[in-house]
XYZ file of C-alpha atoms in Angstrom:
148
model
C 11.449 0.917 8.618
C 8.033 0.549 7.629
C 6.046 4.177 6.620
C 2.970 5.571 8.424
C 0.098 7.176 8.021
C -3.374 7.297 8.873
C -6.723 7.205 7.149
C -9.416 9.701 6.223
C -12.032 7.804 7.558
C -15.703 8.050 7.118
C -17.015 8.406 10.313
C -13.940 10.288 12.240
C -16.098 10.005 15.481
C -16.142 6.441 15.627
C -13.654 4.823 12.971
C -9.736 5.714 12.535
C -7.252 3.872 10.743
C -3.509 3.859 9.831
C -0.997 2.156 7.246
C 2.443 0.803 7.567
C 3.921 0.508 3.868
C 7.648 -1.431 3.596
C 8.967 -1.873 0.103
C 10.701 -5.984 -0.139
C 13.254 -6.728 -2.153
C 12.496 -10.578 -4.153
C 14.208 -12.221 -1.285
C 11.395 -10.291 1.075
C 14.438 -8.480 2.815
C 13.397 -5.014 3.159
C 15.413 -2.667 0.726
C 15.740 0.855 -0.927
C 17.824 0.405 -3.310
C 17.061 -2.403 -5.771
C 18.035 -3.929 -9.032
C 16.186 -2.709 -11.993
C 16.137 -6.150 -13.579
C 14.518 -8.309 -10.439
C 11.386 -8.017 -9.406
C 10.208 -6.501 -5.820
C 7.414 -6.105 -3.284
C 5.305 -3.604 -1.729
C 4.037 -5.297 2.060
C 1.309 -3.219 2.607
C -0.289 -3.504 6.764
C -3.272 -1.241 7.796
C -5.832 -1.221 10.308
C -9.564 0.033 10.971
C -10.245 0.556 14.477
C -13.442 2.164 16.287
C -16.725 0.851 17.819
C -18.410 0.540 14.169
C -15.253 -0.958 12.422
C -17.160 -4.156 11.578
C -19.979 -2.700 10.271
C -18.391 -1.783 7.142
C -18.608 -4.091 4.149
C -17.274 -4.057 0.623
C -13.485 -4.017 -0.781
C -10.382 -2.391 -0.199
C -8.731 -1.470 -3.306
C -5.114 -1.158 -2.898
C -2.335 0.600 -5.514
C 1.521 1.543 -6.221
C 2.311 4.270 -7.566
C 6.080 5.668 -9.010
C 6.957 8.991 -8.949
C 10.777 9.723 -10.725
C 12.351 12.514 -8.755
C 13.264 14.464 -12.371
C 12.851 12.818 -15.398
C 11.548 9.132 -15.242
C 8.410 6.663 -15.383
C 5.734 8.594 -13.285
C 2.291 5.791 -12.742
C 0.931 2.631 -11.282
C 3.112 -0.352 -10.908
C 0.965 -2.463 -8.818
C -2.611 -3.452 -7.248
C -4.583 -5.646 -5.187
C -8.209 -6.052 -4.137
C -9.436 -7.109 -0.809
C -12.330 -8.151 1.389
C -13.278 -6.113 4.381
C -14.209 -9.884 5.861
C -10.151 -11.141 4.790
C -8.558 -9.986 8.169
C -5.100 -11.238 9.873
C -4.889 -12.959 12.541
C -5.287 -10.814 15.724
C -8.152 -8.461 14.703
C -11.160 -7.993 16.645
C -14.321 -6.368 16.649
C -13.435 -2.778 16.603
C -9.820 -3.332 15.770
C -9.613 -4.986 12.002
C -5.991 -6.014 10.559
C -5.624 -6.195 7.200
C -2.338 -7.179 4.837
C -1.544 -7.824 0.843
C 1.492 -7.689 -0.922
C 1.868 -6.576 -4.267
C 4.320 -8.256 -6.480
C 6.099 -5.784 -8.926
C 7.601 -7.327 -12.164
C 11.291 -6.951 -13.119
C 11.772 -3.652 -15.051
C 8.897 -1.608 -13.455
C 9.769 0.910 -13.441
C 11.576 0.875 -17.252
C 14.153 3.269 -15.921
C 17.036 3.308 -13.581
C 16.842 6.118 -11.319
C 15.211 7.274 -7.846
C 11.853 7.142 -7.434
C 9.008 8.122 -4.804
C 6.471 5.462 -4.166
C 2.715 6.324 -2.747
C 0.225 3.579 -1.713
C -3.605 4.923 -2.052
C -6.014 2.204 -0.248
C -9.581 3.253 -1.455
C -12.844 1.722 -0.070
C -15.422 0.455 -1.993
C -19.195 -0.444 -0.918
C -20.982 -3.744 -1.296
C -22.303 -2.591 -4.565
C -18.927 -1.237 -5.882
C -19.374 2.307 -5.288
C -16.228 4.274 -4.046
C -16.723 6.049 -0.812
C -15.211 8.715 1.218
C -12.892 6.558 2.626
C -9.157 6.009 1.794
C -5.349 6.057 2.920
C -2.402 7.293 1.331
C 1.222 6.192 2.818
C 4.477 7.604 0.725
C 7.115 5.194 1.120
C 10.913 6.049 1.462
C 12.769 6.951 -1.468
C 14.361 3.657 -3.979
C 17.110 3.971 -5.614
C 16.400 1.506 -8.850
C 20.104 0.371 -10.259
C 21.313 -1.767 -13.108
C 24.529 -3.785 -12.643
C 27.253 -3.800 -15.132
């Protein structure tokens, strides 16, 4: 089950948002408890909704971080950049769809163990400039494992 939460938008008046975060396993089966040695998938879904949703330009700047619940690899394992213009199918005006998936590789993190992820989705102006916009989504727990 995918994990939600919404945005801090910049205009709460007349924008909102929300993200839906599901962590893949490499055969894009959804999965919390992976092998350390394969490489796996954040999906990452989230919308901008409101009357001036399509008045905003620039990037979206999406990362993964880890977070080892005790001792562990704590950091980013992943990114993506996207266009405000590169919706999904089924936006609209005032309600913009957006998707990327990050591909982790095998042994991220280095450590067997269970780990915490967060997704931060920051937006960034035409000229480059982060603004006071962004989304944060922690994911279920994963269990990383290393077969005998």
């Amino acid at each position: 089950m995918p994990a939600t939460l919404r945005f801090d938008p910049v205009d709460v008046d007349h924008l909102s948002g929300d993200i839906d975060v599901e962590i893949l396993a490499q055969d894009d089966d959804p999965n919390h408890v992976l092998e350390i040695t394969m490489p796996w998938k954040v999906q990452v879904d989230w919308r901008l909704f409101g009357p001036i949703a399509a008045a905003i330009g620039g990037t979206w700047e999406v990362k993964v971080f880890v977070e080892a619940i005790g001792q562990g690899f704590e950091g980013e394992v992943g990114s993506a950049t996207k266009a405000l213009t590169d919706l999904e199918a089924g936006s609209s005006v005032t309600n913009r769809k957006y998707q990327t998936i990050i591909n982790v590789p095998a042994n991220t993190p280095p450590n067997t163990g269970v780990y915490k992820p967060v997704v931060l989705i920051t937006y960034k102006n035409d000229s480059g400039d982060i603004m006071a916009m962004a989304g944060f989504s922690e994911a279920p727990l994963i269990n990383f494992y290393q077969s005998a």
